[in-house]
Each structure stands twice: as structure tokens, then as C-alpha cells.
Coordinates of C-alpha atoms in Angstrom, one line a residue:
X1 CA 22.7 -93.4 31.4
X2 CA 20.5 -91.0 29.3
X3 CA 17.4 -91.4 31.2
X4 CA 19.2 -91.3 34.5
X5 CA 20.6 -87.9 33.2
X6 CA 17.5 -86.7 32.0
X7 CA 16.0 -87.3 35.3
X8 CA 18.9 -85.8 36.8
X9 CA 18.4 -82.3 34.4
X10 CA 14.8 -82.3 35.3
X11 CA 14.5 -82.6 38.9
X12 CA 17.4 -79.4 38.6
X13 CA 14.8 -77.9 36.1
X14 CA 12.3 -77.9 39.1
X15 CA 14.4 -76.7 41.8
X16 CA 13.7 -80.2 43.3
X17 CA 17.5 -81.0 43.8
X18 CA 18.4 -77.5 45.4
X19 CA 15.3 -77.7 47.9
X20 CA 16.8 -77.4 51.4
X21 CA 14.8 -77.3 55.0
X22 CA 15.6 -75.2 57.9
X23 CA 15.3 -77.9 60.7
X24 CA 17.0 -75.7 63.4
X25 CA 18.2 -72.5 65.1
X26 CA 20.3 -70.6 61.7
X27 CA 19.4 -73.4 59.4
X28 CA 20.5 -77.1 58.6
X29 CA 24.0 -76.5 59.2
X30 CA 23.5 -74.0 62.1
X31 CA 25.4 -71.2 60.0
X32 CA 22.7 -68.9 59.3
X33 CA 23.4 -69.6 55.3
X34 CA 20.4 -70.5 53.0
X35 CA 21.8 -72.7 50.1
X36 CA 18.7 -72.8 48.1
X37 CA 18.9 -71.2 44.2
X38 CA 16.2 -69.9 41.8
X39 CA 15.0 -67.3 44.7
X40 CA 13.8 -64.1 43.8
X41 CA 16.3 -61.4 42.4
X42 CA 14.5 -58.2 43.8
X43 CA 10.5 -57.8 45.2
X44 CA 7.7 -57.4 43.2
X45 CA 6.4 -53.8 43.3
X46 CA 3.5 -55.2 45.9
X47 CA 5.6 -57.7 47.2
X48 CA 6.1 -61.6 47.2
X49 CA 3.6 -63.5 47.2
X50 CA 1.9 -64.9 50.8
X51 CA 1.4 -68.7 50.2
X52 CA -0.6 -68.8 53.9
X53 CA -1.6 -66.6 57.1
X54 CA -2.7 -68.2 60.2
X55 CA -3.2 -67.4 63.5
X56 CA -0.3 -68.0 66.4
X57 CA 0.5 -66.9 70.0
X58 CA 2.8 -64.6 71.7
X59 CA 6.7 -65.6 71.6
X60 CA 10.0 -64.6 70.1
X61 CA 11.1 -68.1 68.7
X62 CA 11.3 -68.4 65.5
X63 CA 10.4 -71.6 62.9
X64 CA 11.9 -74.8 62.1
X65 CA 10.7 -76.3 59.0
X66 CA 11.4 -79.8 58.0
X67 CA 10.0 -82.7 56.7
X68 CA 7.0 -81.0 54.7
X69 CA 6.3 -79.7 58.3
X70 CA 6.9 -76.2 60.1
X71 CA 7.1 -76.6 63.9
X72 CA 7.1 -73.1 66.4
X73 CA 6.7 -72.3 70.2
X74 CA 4.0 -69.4 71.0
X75 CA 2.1 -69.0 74.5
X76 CA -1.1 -68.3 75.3
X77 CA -1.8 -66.0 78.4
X78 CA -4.9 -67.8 81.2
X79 CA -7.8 -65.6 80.9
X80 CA -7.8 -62.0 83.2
X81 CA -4.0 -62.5 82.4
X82 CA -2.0 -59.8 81.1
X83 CA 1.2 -59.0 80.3
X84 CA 3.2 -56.0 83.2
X85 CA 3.4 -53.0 81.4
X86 CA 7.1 -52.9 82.5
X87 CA 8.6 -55.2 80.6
X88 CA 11.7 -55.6 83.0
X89 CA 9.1 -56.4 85.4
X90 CA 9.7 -59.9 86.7
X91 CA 5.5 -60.6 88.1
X92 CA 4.3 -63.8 87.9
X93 CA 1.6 -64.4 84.8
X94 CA 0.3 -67.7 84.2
X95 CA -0.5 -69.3 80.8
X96 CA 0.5 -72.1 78.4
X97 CA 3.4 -72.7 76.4
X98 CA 2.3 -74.7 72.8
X99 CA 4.3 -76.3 70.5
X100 CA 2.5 -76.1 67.6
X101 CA 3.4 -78.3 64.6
X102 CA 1.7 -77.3 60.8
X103 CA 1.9 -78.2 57.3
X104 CA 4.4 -76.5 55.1
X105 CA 2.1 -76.2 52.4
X106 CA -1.0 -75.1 53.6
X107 CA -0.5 -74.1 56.8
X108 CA -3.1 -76.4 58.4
X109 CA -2.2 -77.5 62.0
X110 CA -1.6 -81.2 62.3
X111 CA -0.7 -81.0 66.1
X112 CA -0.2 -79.1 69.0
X113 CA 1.3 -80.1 72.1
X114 CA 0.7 -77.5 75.6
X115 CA 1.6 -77.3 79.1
X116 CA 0.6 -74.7 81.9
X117 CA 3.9 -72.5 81.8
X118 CA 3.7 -69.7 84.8
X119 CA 6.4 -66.8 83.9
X120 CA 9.1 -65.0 86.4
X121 CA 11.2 -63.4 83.7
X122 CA 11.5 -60.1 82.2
X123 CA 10.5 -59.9 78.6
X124 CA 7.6 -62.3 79.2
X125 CA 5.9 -62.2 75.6
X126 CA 6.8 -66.3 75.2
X127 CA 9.4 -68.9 74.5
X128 CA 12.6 -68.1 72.8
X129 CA 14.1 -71.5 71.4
X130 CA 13.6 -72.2 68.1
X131 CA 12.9 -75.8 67.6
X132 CA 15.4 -78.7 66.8
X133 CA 14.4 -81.0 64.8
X134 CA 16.3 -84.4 64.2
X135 CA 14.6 -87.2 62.2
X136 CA 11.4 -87.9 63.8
X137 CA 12.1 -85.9 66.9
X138 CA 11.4 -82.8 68.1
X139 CA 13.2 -80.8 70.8
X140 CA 12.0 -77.6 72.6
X141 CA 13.0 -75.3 75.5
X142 CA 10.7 -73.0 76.7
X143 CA 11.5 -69.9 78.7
X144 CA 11.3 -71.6 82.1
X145 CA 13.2 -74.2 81.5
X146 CA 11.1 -77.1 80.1
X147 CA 12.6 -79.5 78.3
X148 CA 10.9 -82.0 75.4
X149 CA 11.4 -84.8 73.4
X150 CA 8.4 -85.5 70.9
X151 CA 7.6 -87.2 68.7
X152 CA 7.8 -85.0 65.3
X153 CA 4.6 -86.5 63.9
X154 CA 2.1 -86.8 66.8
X155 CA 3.7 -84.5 68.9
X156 CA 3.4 -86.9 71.8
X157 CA 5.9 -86.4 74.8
X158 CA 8.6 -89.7 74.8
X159 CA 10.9 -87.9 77.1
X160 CA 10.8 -84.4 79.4
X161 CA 13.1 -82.3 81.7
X162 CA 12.1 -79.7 83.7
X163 CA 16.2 -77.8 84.1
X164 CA 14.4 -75.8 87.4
X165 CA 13.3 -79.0 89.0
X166 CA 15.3 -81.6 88.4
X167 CA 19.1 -79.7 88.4
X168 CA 18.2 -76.9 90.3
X169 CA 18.9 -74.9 87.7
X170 CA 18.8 -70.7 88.5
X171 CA 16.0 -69.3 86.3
X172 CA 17.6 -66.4 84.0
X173 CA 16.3 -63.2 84.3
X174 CA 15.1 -63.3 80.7
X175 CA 14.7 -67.0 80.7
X176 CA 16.2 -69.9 79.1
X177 CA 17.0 -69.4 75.6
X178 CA 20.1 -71.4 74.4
X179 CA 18.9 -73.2 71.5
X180 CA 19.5 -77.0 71.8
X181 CA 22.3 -78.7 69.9
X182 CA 22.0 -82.6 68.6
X183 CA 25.4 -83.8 68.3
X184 CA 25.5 -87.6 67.1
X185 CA 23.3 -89.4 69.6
X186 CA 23.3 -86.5 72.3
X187 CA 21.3 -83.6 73.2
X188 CA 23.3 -80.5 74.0
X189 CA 22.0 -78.3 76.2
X190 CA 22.6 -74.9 78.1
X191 CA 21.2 -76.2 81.4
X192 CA 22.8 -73.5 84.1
X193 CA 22.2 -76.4 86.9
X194 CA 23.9 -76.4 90.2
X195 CA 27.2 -78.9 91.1
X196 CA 28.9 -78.6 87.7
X197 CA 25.6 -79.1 85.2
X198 CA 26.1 -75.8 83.3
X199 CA 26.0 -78.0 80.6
X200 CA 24.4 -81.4 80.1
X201 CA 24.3 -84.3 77.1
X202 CA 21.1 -85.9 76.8
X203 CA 20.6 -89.3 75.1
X204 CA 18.6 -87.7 72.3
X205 CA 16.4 -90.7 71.9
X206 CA 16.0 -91.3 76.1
X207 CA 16.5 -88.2 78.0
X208 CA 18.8 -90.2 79.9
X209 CA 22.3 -87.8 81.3
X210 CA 25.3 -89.0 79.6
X211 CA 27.6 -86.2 81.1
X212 CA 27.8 -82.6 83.1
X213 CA 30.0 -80.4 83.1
X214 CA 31.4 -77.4 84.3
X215 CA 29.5 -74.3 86.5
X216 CA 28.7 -70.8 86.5
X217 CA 28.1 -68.3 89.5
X218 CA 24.8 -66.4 89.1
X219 CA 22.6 -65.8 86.0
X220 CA 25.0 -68.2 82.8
X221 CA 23.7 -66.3 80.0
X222 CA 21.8 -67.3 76.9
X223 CA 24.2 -68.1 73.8
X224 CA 23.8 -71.9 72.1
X225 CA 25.9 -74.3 72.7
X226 CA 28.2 -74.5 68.7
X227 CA 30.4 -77.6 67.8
X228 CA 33.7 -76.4 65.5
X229 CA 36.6 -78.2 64.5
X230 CA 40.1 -76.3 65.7
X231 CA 43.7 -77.8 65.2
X232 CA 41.4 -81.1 63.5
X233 CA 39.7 -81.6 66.9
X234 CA 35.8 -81.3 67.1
X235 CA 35.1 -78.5 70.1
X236 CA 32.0 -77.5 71.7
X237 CA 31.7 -74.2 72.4
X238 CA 30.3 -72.6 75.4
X239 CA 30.3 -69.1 76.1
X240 CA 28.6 -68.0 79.6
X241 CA 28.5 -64.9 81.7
X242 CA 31.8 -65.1 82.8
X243 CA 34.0 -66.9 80.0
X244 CA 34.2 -68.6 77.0
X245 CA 35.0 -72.7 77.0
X246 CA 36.3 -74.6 74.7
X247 CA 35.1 -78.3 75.8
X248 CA 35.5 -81.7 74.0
X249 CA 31.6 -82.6 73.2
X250 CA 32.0 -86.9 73.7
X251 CA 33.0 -86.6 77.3
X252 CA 31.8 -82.8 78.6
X253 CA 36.1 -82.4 79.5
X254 CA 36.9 -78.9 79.5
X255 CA 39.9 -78.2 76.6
X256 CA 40.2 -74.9 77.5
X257 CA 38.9 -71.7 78.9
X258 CA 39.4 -67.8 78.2
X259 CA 37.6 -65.2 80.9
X260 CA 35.3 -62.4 79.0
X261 CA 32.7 -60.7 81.5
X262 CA 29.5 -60.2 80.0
X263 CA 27.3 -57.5 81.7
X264 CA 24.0 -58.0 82.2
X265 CA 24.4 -62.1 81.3
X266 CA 24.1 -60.2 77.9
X267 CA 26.0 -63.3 75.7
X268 CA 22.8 -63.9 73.5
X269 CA 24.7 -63.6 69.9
X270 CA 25.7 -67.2 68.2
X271 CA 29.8 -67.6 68.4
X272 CA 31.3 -67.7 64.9
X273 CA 34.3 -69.7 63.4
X274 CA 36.2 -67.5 61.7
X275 CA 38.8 -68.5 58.6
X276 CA 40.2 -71.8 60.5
X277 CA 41.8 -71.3 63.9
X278 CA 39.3 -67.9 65.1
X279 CA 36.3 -67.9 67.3
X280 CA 34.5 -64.6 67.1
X281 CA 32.0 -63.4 70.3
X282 CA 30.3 -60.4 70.6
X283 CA 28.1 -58.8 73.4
X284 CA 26.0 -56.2 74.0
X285 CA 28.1 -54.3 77.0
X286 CA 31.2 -55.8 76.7
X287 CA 31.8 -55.7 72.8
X288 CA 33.5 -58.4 71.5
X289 CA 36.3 -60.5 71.9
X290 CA 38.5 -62.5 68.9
X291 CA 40.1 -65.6 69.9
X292 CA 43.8 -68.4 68.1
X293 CA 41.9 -71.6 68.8
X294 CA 44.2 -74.7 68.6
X295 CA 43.5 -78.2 69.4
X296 CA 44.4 -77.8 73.2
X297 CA 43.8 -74.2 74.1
X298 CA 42.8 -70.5 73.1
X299 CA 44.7 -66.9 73.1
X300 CA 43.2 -63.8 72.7
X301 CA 44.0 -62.2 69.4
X302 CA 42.1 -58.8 70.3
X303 CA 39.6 -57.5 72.5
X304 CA 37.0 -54.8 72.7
X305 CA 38.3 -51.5 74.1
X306 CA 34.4 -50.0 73.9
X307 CA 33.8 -48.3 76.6
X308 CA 30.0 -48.7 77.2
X309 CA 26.8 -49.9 75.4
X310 CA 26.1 -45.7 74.2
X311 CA 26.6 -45.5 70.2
X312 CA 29.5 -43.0 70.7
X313 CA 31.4 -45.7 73.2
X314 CA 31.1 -48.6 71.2
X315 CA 34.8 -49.2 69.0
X316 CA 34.0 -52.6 66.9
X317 CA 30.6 -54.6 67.5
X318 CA 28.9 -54.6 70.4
X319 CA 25.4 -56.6 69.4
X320 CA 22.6 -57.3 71.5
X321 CA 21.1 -60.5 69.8
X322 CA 22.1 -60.8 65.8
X323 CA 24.0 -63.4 65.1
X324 CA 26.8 -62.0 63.1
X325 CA 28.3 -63.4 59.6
X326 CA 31.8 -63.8 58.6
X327 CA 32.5 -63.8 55.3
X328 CA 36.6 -63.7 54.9
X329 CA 38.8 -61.6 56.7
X330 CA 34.8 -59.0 57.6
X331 CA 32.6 -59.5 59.7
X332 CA 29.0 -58.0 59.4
X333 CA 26.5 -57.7 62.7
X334 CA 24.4 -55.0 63.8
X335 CA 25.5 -52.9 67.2
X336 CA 23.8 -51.5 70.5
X337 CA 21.6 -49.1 68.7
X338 CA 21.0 -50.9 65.4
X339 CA 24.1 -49.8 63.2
X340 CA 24.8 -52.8 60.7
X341 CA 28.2 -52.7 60.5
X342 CA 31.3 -53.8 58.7
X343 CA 34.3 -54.9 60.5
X344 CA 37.8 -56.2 60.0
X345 CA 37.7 -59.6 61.5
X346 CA 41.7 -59.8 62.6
X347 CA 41.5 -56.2 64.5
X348 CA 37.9 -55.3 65.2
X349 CA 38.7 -52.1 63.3
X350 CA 35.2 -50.6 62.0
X351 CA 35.1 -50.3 58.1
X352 CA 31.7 -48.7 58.1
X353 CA 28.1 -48.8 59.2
X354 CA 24.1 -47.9 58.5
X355 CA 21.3 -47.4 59.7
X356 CA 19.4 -48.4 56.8
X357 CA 18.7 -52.2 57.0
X358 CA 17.3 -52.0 60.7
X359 CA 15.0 -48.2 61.0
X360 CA 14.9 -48.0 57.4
X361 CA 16.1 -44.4 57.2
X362 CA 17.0 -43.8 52.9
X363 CA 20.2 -41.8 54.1
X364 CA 23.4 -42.8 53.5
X365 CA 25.8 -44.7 55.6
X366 CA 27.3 -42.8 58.4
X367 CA 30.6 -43.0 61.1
X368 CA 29.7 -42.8 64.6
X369 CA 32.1 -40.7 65.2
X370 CA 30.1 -37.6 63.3
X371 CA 26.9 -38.6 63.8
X372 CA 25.1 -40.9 66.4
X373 CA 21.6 -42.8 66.2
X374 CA 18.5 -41.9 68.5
X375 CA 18.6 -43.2 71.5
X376 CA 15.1 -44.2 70.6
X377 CA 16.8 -47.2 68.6
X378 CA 18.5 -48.6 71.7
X379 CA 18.4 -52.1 71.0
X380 CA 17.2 -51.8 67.0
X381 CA 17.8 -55.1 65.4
X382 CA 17.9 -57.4 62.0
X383 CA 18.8 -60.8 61.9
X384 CA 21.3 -61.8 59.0
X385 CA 21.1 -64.9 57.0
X386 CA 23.5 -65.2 53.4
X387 CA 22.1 -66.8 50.8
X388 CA 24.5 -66.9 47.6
X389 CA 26.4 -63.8 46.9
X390 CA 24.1 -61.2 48.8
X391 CA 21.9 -61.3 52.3
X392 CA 18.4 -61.5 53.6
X393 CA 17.9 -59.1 56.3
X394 CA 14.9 -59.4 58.4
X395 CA 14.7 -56.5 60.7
X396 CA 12.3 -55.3 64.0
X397 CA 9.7 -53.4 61.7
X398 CA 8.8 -56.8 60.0
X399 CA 10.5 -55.9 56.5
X400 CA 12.2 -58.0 54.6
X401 CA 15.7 -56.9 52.9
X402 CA 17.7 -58.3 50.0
X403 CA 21.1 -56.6 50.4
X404 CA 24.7 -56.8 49.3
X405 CA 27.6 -56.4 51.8
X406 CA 31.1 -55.9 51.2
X407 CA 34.0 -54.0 52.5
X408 CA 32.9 -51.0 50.6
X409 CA 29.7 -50.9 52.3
X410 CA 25.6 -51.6 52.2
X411 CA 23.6 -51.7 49.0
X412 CA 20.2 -52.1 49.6
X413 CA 18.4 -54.4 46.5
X414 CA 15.4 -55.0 47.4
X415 CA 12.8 -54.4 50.3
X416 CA 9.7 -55.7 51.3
X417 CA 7.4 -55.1 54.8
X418 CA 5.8 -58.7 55.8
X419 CA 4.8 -58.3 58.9
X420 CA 3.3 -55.6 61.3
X421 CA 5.8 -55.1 65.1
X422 CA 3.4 -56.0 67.6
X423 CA 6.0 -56.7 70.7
X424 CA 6.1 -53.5 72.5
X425 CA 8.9 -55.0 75.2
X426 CA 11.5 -52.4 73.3
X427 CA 9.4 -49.1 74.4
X428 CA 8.3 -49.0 70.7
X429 CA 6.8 -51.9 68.0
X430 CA 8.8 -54.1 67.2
X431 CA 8.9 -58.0 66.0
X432 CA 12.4 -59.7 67.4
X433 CA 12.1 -63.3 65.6
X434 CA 14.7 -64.6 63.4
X435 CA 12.6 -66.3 60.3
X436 CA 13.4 -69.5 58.5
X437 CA 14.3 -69.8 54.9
X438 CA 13.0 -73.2 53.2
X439 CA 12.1 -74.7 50.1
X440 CA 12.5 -71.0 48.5
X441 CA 9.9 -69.6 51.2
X442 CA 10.4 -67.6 54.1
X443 CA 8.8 -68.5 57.6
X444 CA 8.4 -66.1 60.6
X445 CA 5.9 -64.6 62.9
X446 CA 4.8 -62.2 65.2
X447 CA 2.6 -62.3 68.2
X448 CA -0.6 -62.3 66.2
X449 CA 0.4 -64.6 63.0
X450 CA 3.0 -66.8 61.4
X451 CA 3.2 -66.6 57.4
X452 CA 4.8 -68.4 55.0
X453 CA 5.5 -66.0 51.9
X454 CA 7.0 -67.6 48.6
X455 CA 10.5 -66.4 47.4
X456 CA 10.5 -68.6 44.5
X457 CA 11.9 -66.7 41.3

């Protein structure tokens, strides 16, 4: 008993017992909360330290990192290929879409796995998906729709789907980017195919279709597929253009179903449980929506009264991709034009809001109401991940943020830059990938490199 708790002390000593990976889209338990300890309290004056730099394609998916590996989508454009200067423009430009797979220490590449990937979508920098990774298996989506199962240490193919080919699936206009769910032995995905396939289970280790379900008219939108438990019943959520389902995830049956419009198939932001009977959805147009979820059906609790995407007609949270975080009866998400803000989660009322974490302006917090943001910052973003009592905000100019949010508002702790914007899709610089925190490191790229910086105290 004394040597097993000495081994027990030391491996605490080391950090070894709280080391934790990020093996999918918002981390291991797909709630955008790092549980790791012993990170750093505030930024050295020049910043933490890079453990390794290397070179990487264009694309807005972030990392995975399990495993002692880190796995990432990029694409490569063919040569004489550029990118339209309009990026709403939806002109065909050839190139390949990589999986890349390197070590978490070093940052050497162990594999890479590519396939010719011709775009049709606006926003055509690369793939969106962050990896999945379950056991030895990888699974990746890329923008049009390609489907794999590989394996996680050779990165050989054991099972494909291409969702445009083989369920006639309508491409999105800014691709397919709901981030695949593994649920027991299935495959989740977003698939937006014809006769009822919105959304399909995959045999995870096959391929094979184990159900389809439901269907949406025109472009279904882009938020992941989320499993919660409501009235004790597991429910997997699915939230498309038109309405948000409620479905039970062992047979595809739909449970329920609540009608939101999205405009613009704008549904991009994660859903989020909130206390234990509340789903939370928020969209760019539309603003958001709180739901009473019980083990047979859903009522709406409140719903947006914003009156446009313009900073002056939004009333509670109207984001364009940040997944937001509840934390009791608040929630905290950044809006159309980049204002984090504070909200009550039980009437959408607004507590209060910045600019701060996402243009970095050192003013104080400000009310819509008085004063509005640039409409140069249409679209300004930061991606919110908790970790212990405060946040890590990565926003679009590539710094890093430790913060504290609360009801009484933003206090900024710590900031660092780690990487230079070099997506110019917004009309100005910007880097729109959410990173991945692991093993007391933080992983994320750009269209130039991916870095893993330590953030070990």
C-alpha cells in the first residue's frame, strides 16, 4: 500500500495522471472543456514557449490529438490553381485534400493520406471537420463530402463514402462541415442525402448503413450531430436549416421536432445542454432559440426577438460559428460582429459584452445600445474553451487569451499572439480554426503552419 501510494503521489507530481488528449471536435467529451491542471497562470512576457513549427496547407479544421499523435485536414491547390478573389464565389479549383497525421512531440510527419478534391463552395480555403478519432480509427469529412475510415497508424483507407455520390446528397454552399459523431459502434453523421438520409449511422468499423433518417429541403446546414441525456433518455440532436430534432440515436426515430428557420443555412454553432432539461441554439441571422426538453418532446422556453444580423438589431446572441459555453444559469458566445457577450441563459436577456477578446481593442466593455462595433468586424470571431475556473480564448488575429468570465463581466489575464491571420475570406486577415488543448499544449494552425506551443506551468 505505501509503494502503490507513492507511485500514485508521483505520477500526480508529474502531471502524468491529469494528462488528457483532445481526440475530437471540442475535446474528449465534446464540451469544449480542457480538464488538464498545472497549466500556465498568465504568459511569459515573450510568450509560451513553441515546442514545434511545421509546414501545413490551406483549411479551417482544426487538430485532434491523441494517442502521442496529432492528426489535421489541410488542402493543397494543383499547380496554376488559385483561389477566386471573391470568396462567395462558387468557381471550380482543383487540388487535394490531405490528412496529415504527425507526432505530438516532435512534430515529425508519420503519414499522410490525399485524394484529388475539386471545390464548388464558397469559402474554398480547405476542409472544415476536425478529425474524430476513436481507438485506432480515424474519421474525416472534407468539404465535398468525402467520407473516411483509416486506420489511425498507417493511415490506410479500410472504409470510404463519398455523401455526393453515393446519397445524392446536395453539396452546401460552404461545404460539408458537421463534425462526425462516434456513438457506441456507430458513425454519426450530417449526411444531407436525398429520401430521408439527412442523417445516417455508419458501422464505425465497416462503413456499412445501419439507419437513415429524416430530410431537409434545400441547403441542411452545418451544426454536428450532439448526443444528451433529457428526462434520463440518451437524444441525438440535430439541428438543420429548418428545425431542430430531437431523435433517439439506436434506431434514427425521430422523438421530437421544434421549427427554427435559419437564414442563410447559418446553424454552424455546436448546440449546448443547458442545467438539465435546456437545449441552447444560436445562429447567426436568426439569434437563438432556448428549448424544456423531456424524454418525449421539446417546448420553447424563449426565442430571439433580433431583428437582423446588424450589431444594433441583434437582442441576445446571434453567433456566426463560436461554439458558446454555459456555465450555470449564463451563457457566454461571441455575436454577429464579434461582441463576447454575457447572457442570462433562462431569458436571453444580455448582461454585458466586449470587444476585447476578439479585435483586441484595451477599452472597456460597452452596451450596444450606446455604442456599436465597425462594420469592418462583421463576422469577428474567438473560439471559447474553459479550462478550470477561467477560459482560453483563441480569437481571428491568432492570439491567445487567458480570461475570466462571470456575470459581472470580462477580465482579461493574460494574452499572447501565436499565430499570424493569413485567411483573407473575411475581407480582412484572419485565422478561423478552433485549436486543441492536450497534454498542457495548445495545437492550431493557419494556412501556412501548425504549432504546438507548451502551456505547461
Amino acid at each position: 500500500m505505501r509503494l502503490l501510494f507513492c507511485l500514485v503521489f508521483l505520477s500526480n507530481s508529474l502531471g502524468i495522471a491529469q494528462a488528457e488528449d483532445w481526440p475530437q471536435w471540442l475535446g474528449t467529451k465534446r464540451d469544449g472543456v480542457w480538464r488538464e491542471s498545472d497549466v500556465v497562470e498568465t504568459f511569459p512576457t515573450d510568450g509560451p514557449k513553441s515546442v514545434w513549427r511545421v509546414p501545413i496547407g490551406l483549411g479551417y479544421s482544426g487538430p485532434a490529438v491523441a494517442n502521442g499523435k496529432v492528426f489535421v485536414m489541410d488542402r493543397v491547390l494543383d499547380e496554376g490553381v488559385s483561389l477566386p478573389p471573391n470568396a462567395f464565389s462558387k468557381g471550380k479549383n482543383k487540388g487535394k485534400e490531405r490528412v496529415q497525421c504527425r507526432d505530438e512531440r516532435t512534430g515529425e510527419l508519420i503519414w499522410k493520406h490525399e485524394y484529388p478534391a475539386e471545390y464548388s463552395i464558397s469559402y474554398a480555403a480547405g476542409p472544415r471537420c476536425t478529425p474524430t478519432v476513436d481507438g485506432d480509427r480515424v474519421y474525416t469529412l472534407g468539404a465535398m463530402g468525402k467520407l473516411y475510415g483509416l486506420n489511425a497508424s498507417t493511415g490506410k483507407p479500410i472504409w470510404e463514402k463519398d455523401f455526393i455520390k453515393d446519397y445524392e446528397s446536395l453539396l452546401p454552399v460552404w461545404g460539408f462541415a458537421a463534425h462526425p459523431l462516434v456513438d457506441g459502434d456507430k458513425l454519426i453523421c450530417l449526411v444531407g442525402g436525398s429520401d430521408s438520409r439527412l442523417v445516417v449511422a455508419f458501422d464505425k468499423m465497416t462503413g456499412k448503413e445501419l439507419w437513415a433518417t429524416e430530410s431537409c429541403a434545400g441547403d441542411f446546414g452545418y451544426s454536428p450531430p450532439m448526443i444528451y441525456e433529457f428526462g434520463g433518455k440518451r437524444q441525438l440532436i440535430i439541428w438543420h436549416t429548418h428545425a431542430v430534432l430531437g431523435i433517439e440515436p439506436e434506431n434514427g426515430k425521430r422523438i421530437w421536432r421544434v421549427d427554427f428557420e435559419s437564414k442563410a443555412a447559418l446553424t454552424a454553432p455546436t448546440s449546448r445542454k443547458v442545467g438539465n432539461d435546456e437545449l441552447f441554439i444560436t445562429s447567426f441571422y436568426n439569434g437563438s432559440m432556448l428549448l424544456k426538453v423531456n424524454a418525449t418532446g421539446a417546448s420553447i422556453v424563449w426565442k430571439s426577438k433580433s431583428k437582423g444580423e446588424m450589431a444594433n438589431q441583434t437582442a441576445d446572441l446571434s453567433s456566426i460559428m463560436c461554439t458558446p459555453i454555459v456555465e450555470g444559469d449564463y451563457i457566454y458566445g461571441v455575436c454577429s460582429y464579434g461582441q463576447l457577450r454575457c447572457i442570462k441563459a433562462h431569458t436571453g436577456e444580455r448582461v454585458w459584452e466586449t470587444m476585447n477578446a476578439t479585435r483586441g481593442k484595451l477599452t472597456p466593455p460597452k452596451i450596444a445600445e450606446k455604442e456599436e462595433p465597425d462594420a469592418k468586424e462583421r463576422w469577428s470571431n474567438a473560439f471559447i474553451v474553459k479550462q478550470d475556473d477561467r477560459y482560453f480564448l483563441f480569437n481571428e488575429q491568432g492570439d491567445l487569451i487567458i480570461a475570466r468570465l462571470s456575470p459581472k463581466g470580462y477580465e482579461e489575464i493574460s494574452r499572447a499572439h501565436l499565430l499570424d491571420p493569413t485567411n483573407k475570406d473575411a475581407g480582412r486577415m484572419v485565422v478561423w480554426v478552433h485549436p486543441a488543448f492536450a497534454n498542457k499544449c495548445v495545437f492550431v494552425r493557419n494556412d501556412k503552419e501548425l504549432i504546438c506551443v507548451s502551456l505547461a506551468k
